[in-house]
Coordinates of C-alpha atoms and ligand atoms in Angstrom, one line a residue:
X1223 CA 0.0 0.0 0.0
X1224 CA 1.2 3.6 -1.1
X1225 CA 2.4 5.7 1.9
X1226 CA 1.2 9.8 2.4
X1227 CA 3.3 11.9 4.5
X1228 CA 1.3 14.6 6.5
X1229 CA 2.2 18.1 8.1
X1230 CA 0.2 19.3 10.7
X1231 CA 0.9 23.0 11.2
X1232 CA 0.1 23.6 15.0
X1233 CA -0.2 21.4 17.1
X1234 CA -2.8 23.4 19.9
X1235 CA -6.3 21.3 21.1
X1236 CA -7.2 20.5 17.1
X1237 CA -4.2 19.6 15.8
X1238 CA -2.6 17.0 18.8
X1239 CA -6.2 15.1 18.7
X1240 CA -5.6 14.5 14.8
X1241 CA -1.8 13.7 15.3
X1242 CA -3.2 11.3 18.3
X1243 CA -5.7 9.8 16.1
X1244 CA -3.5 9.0 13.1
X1245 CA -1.0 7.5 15.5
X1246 CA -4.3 5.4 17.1
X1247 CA -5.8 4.2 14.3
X1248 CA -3.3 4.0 11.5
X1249 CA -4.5 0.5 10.7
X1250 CA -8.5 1.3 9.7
X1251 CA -7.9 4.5 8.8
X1252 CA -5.4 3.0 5.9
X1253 CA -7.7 0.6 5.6
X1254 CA -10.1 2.8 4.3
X1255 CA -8.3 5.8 2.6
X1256 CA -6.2 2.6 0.7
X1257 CA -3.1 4.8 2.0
X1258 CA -1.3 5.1 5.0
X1259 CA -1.1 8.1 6.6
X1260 CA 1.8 8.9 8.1
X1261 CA 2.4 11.9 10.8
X1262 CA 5.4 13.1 9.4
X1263 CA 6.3 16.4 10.6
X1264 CA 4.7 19.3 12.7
X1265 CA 5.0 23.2 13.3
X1266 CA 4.2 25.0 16.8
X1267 CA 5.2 28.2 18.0
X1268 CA 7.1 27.1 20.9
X1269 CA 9.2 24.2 21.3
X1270 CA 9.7 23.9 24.9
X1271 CA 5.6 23.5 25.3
X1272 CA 4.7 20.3 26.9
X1273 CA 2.1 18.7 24.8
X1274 CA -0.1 15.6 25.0
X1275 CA 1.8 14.1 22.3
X1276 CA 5.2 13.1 22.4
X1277 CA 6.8 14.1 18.7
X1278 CA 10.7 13.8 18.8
X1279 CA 12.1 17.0 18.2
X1280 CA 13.2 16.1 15.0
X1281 CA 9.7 16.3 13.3
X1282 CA 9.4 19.6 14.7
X1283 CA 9.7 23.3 13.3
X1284 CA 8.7 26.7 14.4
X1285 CA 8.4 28.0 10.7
X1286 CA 5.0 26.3 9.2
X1287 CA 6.3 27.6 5.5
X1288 CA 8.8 24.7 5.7
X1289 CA 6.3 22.1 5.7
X1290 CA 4.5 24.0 2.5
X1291 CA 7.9 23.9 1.0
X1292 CA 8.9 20.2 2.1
X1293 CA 8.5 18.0 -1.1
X1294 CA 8.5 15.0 1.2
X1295 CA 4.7 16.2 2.6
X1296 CA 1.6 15.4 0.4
X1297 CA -0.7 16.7 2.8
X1298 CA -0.5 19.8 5.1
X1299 CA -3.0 20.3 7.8
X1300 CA -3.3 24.0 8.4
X1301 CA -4.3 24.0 12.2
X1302 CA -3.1 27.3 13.6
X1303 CA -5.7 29.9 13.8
X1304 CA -5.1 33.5 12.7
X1305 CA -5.9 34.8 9.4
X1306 CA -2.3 35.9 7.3
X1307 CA 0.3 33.3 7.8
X1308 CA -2.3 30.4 7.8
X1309 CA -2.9 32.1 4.0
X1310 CA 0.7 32.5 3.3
X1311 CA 1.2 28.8 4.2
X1312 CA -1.9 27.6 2.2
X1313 CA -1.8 29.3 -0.9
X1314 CA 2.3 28.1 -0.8
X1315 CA 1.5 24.7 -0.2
X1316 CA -1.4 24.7 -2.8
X1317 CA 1.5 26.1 -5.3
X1318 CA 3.5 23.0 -4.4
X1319 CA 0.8 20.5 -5.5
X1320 CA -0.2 19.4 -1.7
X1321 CA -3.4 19.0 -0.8
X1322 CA -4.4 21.2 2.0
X1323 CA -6.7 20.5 4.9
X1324 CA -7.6 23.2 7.4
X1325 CA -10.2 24.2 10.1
X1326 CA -10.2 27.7 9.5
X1327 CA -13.3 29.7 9.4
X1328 CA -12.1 33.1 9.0
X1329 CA -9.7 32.2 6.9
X1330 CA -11.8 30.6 4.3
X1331 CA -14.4 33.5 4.8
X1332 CA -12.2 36.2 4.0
X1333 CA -9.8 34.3 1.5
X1334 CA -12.1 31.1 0.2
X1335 CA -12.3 33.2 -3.4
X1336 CA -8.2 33.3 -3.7
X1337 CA -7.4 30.1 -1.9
X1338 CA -10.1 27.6 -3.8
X1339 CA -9.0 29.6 -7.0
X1340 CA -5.5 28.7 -6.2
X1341 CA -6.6 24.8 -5.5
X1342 CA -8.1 25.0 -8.9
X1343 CA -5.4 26.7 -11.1
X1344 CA -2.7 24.1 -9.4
X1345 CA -5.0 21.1 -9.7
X1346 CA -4.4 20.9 -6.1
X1347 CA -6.9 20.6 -3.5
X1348 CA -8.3 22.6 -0.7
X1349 CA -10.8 20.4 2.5
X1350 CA -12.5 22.5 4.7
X1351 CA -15.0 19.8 6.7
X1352 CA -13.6 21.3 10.0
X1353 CA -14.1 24.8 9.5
X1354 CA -18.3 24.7 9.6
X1355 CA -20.0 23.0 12.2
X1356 CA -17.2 21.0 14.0
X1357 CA -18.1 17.5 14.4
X1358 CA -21.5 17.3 12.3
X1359 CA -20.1 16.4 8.3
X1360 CA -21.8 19.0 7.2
X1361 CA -20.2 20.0 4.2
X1362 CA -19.6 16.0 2.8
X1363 CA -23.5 16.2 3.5
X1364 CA -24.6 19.2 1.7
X1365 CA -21.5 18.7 -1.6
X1366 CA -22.6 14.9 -1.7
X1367 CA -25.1 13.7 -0.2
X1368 CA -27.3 15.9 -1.3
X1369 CA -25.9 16.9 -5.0
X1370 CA -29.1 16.1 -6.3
X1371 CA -30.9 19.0 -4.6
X1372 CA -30.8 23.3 -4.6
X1373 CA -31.1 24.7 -1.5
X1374 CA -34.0 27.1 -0.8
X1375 CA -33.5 27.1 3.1
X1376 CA -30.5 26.8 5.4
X1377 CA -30.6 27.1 8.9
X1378 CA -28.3 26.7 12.2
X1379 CA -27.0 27.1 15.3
X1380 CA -23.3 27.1 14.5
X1381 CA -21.4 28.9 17.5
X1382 CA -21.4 26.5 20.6
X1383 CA -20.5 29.0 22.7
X1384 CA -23.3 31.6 22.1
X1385 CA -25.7 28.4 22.5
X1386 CA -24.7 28.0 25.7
X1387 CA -24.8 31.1 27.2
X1388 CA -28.5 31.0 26.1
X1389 CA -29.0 27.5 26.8
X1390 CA -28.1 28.3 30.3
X1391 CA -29.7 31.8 30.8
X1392 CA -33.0 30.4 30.4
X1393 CA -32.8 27.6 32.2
X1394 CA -30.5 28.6 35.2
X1395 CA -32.4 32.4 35.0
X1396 CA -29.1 33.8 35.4
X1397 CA -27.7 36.6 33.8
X1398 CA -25.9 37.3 30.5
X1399 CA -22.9 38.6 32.5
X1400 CA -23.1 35.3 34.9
X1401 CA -23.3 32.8 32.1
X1402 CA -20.3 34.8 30.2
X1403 CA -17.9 34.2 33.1
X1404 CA -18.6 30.4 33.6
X1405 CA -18.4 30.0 29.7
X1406 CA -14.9 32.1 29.5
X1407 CA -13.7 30.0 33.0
X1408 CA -14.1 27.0 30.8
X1409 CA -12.3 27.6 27.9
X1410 CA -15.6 27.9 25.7
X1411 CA -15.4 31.7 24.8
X1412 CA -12.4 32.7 22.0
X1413 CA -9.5 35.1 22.8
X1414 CA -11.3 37.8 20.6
X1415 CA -14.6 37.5 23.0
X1416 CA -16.6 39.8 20.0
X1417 CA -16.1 36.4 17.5
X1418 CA -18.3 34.6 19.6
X1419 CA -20.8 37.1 21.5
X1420 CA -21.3 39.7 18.2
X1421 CA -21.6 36.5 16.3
X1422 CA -18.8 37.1 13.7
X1423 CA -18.2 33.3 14.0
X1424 CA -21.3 32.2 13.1
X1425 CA -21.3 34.6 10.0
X1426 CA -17.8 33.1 9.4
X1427 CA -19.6 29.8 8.9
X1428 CA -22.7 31.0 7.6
X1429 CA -20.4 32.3 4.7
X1430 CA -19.0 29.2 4.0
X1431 CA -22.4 27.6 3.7
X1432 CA -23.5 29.9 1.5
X1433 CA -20.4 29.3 -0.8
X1434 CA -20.6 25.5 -0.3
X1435 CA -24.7 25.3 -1.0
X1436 CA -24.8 28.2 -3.5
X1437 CA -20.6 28.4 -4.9
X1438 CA -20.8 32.3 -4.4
X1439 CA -18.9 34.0 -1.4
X1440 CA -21.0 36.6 0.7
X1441 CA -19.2 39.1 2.6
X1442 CA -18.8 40.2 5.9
X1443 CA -20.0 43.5 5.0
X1444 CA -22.6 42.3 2.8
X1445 CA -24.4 40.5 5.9
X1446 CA -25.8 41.8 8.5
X1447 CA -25.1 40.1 11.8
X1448 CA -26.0 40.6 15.5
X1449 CA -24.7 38.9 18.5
X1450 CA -26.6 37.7 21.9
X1451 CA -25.5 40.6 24.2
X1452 CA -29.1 42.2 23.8
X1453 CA -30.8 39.6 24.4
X1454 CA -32.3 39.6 28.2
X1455 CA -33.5 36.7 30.6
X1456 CA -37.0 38.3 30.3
X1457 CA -36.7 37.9 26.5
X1458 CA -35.8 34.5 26.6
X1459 CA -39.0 33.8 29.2
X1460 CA -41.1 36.0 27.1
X1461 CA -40.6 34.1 23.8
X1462 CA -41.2 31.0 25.3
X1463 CA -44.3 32.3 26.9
X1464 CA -45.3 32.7 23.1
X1465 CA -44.3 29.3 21.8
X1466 CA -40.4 30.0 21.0
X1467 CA -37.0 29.9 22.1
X1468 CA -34.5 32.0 20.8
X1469 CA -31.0 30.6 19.2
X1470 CA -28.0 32.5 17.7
X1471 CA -29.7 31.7 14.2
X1472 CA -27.4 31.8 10.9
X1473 CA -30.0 31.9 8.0
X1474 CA -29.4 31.2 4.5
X1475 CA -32.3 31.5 1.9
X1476 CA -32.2 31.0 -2.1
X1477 CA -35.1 32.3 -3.9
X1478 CA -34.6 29.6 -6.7
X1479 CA -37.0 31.8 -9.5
X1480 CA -34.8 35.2 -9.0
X1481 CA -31.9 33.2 -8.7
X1482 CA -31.3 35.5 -5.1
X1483 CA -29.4 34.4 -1.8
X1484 CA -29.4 35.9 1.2
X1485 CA -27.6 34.9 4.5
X1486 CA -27.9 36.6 8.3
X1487 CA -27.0 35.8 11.5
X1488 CA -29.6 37.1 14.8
X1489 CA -30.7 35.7 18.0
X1490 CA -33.9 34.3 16.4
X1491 CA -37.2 33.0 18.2
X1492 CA -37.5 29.5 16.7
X1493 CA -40.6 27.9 16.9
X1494 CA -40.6 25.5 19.5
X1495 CA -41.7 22.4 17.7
X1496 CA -39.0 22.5 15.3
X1497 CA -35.6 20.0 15.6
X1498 CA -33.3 23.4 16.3
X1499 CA -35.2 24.8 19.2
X1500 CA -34.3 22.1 21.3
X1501 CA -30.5 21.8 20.5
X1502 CA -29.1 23.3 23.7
X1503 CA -25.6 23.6 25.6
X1504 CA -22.6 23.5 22.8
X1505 CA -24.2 21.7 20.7
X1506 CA -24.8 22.7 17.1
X1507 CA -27.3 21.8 14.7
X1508 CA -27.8 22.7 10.8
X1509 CA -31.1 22.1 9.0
X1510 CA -31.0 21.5 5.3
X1511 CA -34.1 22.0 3.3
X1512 CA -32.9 20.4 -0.4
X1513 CA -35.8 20.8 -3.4
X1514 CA -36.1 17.0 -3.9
X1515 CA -35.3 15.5 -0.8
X1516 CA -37.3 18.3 1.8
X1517 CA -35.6 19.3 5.3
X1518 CA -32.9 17.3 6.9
X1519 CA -31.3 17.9 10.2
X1520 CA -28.1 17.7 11.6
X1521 CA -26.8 17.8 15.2
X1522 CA -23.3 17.5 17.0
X1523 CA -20.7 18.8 18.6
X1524 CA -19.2 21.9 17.2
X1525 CA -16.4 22.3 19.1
X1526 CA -13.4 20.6 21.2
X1527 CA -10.4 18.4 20.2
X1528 CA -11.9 15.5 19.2
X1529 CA -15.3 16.5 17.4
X1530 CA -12.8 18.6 15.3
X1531 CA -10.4 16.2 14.9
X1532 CA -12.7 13.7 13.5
X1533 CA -13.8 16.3 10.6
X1534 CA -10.1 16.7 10.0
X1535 CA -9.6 13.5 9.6
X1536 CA -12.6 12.8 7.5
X1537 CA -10.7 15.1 5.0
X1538 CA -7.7 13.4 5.3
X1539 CA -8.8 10.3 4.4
X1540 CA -10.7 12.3 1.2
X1541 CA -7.4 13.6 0.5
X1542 CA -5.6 10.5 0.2
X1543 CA -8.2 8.8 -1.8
X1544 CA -8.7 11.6 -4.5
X1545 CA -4.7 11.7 -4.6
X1546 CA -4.5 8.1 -5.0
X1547 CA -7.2 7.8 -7.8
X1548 CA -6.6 11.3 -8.9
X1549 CA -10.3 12.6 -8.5
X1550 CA -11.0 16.0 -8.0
X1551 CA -14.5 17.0 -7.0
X1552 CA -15.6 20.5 -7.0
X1553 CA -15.2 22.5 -3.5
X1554 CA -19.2 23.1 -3.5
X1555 CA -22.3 21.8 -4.3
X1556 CA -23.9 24.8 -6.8
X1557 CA -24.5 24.3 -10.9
X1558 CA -26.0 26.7 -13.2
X1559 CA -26.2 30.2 -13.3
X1560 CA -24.2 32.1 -10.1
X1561 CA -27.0 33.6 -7.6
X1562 CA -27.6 37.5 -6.9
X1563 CA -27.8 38.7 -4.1
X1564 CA -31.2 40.2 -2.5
X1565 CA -31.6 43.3 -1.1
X1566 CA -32.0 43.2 3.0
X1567 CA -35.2 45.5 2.6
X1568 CA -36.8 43.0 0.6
X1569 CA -36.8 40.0 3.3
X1570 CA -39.3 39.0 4.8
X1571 CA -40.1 37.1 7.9
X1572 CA -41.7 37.7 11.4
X1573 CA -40.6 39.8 14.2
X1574 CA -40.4 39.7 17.6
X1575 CA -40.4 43.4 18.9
X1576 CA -39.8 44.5 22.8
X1577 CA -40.8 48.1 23.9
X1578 CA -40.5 49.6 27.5
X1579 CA -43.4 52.5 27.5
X1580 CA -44.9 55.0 30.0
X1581 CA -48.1 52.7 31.0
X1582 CA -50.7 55.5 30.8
X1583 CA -53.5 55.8 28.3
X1584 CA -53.2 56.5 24.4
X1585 CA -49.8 54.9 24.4
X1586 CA -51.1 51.2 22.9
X1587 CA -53.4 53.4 20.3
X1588 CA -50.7 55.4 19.4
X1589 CA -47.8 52.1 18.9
X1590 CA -50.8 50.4 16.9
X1591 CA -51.0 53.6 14.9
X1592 CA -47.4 53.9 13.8
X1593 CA -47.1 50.0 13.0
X1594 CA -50.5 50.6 10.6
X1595 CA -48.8 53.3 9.2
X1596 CA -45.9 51.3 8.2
X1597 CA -48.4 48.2 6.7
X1598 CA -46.8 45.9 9.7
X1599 CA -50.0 43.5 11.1
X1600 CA -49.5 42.7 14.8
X1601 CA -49.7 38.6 15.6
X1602 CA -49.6 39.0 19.4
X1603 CA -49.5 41.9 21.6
X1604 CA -48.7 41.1 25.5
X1605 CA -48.0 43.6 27.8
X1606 CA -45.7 43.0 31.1
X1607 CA -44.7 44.7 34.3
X1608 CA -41.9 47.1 34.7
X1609 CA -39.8 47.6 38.0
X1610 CA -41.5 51.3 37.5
X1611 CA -45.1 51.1 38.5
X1612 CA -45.7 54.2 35.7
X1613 CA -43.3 51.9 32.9
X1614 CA -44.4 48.3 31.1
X1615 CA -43.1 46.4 28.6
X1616 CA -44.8 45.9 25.7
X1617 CA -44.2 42.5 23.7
X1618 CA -45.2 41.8 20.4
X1619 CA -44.9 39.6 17.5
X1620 CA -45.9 40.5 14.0
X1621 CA -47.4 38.2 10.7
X1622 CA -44.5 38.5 7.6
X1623 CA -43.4 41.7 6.9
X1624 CA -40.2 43.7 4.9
X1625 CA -37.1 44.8 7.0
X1626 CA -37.7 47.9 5.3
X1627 CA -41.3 47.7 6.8
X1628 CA -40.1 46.8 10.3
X1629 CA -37.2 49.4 10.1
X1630 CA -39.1 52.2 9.6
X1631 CA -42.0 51.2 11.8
X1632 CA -39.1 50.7 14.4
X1633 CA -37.6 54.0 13.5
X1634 CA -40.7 55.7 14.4
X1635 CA -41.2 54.1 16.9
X1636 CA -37.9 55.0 19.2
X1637 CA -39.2 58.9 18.0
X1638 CA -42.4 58.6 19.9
X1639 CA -42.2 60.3 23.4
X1640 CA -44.6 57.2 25.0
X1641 CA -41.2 54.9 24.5
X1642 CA -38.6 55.3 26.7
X1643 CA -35.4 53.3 25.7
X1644 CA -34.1 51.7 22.1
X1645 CA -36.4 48.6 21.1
X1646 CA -35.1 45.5 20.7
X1647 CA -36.4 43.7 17.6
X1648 CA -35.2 40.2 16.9
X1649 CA -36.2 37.7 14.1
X1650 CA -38.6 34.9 13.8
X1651 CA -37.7 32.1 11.7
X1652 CA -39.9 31.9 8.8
X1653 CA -39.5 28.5 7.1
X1654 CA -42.2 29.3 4.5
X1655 CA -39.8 30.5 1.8
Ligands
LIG811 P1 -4.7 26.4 19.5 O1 -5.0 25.4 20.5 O2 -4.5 27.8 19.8 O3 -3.4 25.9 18.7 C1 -2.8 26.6 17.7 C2 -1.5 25.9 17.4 O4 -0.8 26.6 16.3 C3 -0.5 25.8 18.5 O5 0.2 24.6 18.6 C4 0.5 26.9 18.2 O6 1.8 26.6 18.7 C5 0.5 26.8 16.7 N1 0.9 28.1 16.1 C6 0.2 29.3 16.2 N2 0.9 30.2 15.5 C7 2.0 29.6 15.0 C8 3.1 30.1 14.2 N3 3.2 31.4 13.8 N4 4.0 29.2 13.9 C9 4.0 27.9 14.2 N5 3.0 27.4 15.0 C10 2.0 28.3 15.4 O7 -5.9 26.4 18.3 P2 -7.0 25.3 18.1 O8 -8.1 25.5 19.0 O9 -6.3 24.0 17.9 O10 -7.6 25.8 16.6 C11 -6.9 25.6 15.4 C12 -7.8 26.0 14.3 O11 -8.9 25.2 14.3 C13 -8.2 27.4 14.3 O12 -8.3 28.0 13.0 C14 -9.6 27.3 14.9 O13 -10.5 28.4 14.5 C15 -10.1 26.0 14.3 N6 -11.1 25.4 15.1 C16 -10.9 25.1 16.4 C17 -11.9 24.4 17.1 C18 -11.7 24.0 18.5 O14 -12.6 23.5 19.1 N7 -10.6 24.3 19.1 C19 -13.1 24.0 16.4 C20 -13.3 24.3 15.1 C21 -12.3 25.0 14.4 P3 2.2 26.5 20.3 O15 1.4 25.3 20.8 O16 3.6 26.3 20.3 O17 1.7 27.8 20.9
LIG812 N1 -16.0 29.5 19.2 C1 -16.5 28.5 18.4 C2 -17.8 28.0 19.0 C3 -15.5 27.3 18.2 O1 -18.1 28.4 20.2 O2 -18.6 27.3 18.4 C4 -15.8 26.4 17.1 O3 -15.7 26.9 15.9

């Protein structure tokens, strides 16, 4: 049987569980890549760490551009986190005819365009299982298993982190500031906090599916994305009271007569019947609505050594077999014409919408008014208590109406004298699209 050497550049939680692995289970997992993979050399930063794998020094380096430039390795594993020098190291070791696996959302987000154009130009190939959704095999699912079908609807919850923050919130009734400490104290939330909270991580990912169901990149600055720090205990308690619960949603929709995408990421009140709404602590989940084969859901873990590990390896296996048998497959799972995108005013969905008001009379009348004005139909209307005897909250839901709609009406709204601080507006998830 042919031999494969592999590089794993860094060697931090991700990248000791796949050398661990490849060690472990060299027999099956040659078995079934009809390769052996050998763990050939490594890069780290520092080479005094002590690690929970024992690599002679030998196989070591602190410069990751020498395993790009090493003709011995066939497969480099970029596991180092960072944006430039994991892009320096991939696009070199895509030059040099490896195939290059990595786990590295905001690298693919901000460079997938050059770096699969690269992989294509050099006939080399770029794996990316790791990057989306952790353990769950997301992206075999959607580029295979489902390449019969165009996606109208993606959902998920795709930052582990942010879930359980939420998760616990509502069920603990602790605060947002409480919940943050414990999840920091155990490792959950990133060094750069605002990649988690403001949900830049799950637009990360919800880029990448947007470019592996639909094959066109969507910026950063081309979605609109909100984190959980808004979101209060009484919100939580509120929605549930009205039948929801309410996830760090990334949403992806493909109007398949315009030919228009869209992708955003909000704390969303998901229906409580559905799969999602019940996916709590770090879990993720993705739900895949295809046009021949209807929804299908997905559930995991998105995060830790070896939930990550196992996706890199899933690609390395990939890897070896497509070098062996010299397959290329495309990096997503989109034919035809390349989708526009829509325009955020145009979207339409639900809202959830929380007011705090003087509680006197002609102040409902008034908030009815200005949402009539605007064409936006109320669903609910529930008012509760403030700590203020002469203040209540307002909650209300509304039937499908245009951000544009809800924007203005919102707008107008915070200009009214009867309200007395910013509204907080979240999503519904509409799956009628
Ligand atoms: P990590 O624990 O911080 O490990 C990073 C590794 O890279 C360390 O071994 C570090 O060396 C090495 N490294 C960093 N900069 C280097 C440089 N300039 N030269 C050589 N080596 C360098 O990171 P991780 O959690 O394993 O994450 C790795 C990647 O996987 C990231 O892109 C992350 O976003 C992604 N990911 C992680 C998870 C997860 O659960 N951890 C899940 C999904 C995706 P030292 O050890 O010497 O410092
Ligand atoms: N910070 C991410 C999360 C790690 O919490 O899900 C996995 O990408």
């Amino acid at each position: 049987m042919e031999s494969l050497n592999v590089a794993i550049a860094g060697l931090g939680t991700v990248g000791q569980g796949v050398w661990k692995y490849l060690v472990e289970q060299s027999g099956p997992l040659g078995q079934r890549a009809g390769g052996n993979l050998i763990p050939y050399r490594a890069a780290v930063r520092d080479l005094q760490k002590k690690r929970e794998v024992e690599i002679p020094a030998s196989q070591l380096t602190t410069d990751p551009m020498d395993l790009a430039n090493d003709p011995q390795v066939d497969i480099l594993c970029e596991l180092m986190g960072g944006v430039e020098l994991p892009r320096k190291v991939t696009l070199a070791a895509l030059e040099n005819g490896k195939s290059v696996i990595t786990a590295n959302k905001a690298m693919i987000c901000e460079h997938g365009a050059e770096l699969f154009e690269a992989a294509e130009r050099t006939g080399a190939r770029l794996y990316y299982e790791a990057s989306t959704a952790g353990g769950i095999p997301i992206i075999k699912a959607v580029r295979e298993g489902l390449v019969a079908n165009r996606f109208p609807l993606i959902y998920g919850i795709l930052n582990g982190t942010c879930n359980y923050i939420l998760t616990r919130m509502e069920r603990e009734q602790k605060s947002f500031e409480e919940i943050v400490g414990d999840a920091r104290r155990l490792g959950y939330v990133e060094a750069d906090e605002s990649l988690d909270l403001d949900g830049w991580d799950t637009a990360h990912k919800a880029a990448i599916l947007a470019f592996l169901a639909h094959g066109r990149w969507i910026s950063m600055q081309e979605m609109p994305v909100e984190g959980i720090r808004e979101v209060t205990l009484d919100d939580l308690a509120w929605a549930k009271e009205l039948g929801y619960r309410v996830k760090l949603l990334a949403v992806i929709t493909r109007h398949l007569e315009s030919n228009c995408i869209f992708a955003d990421v909000h704390p969303t009140l998901v229906p409580e019947d559905l799969v999602l709404a019940n996916v709590d602590d770090v879990f993720n989940g993705v739900s895949v609505t295809g046009n021949i084969v209807g929804e299908t859901t997905y559930i995991g873990r998105g995060a830790g050594q070896n939930p990550t590990a196992s996706a890199v390896i899933t690609d390395l296996v990939d890897a070896t077999i497509d070098r062996l048998n010299g397959v290329t497959l495309p990096p997503h799972a989109s034919y035809g014409p390349a989708p526009a995108l829509a325009e955020l005013d145009d979207v339409r969905r639900p809202f959830y919408l929380r007011l705090r008001v003087a509680d006197r009379s002609g102040v409902l009348a008034d908030i009815a008014r200005i949402m009539a004005h605007h064409d936006v139909s109320i669903e609910q209307l529930v008012q509760k208590p403030y700590r203020e005897p002469d203040q209540a909250h307002l909650i209300m839901t509304t039937h499908c109406t245009s951000e544009r709609q809800m924007r203005d009406a919102v707008r107008d709204l915070e200009a009214d004298h009867a309200v007395q601080c910013k509204p907080l507006l979240l999503r519904i998830l509409n799956v009628e699209v």
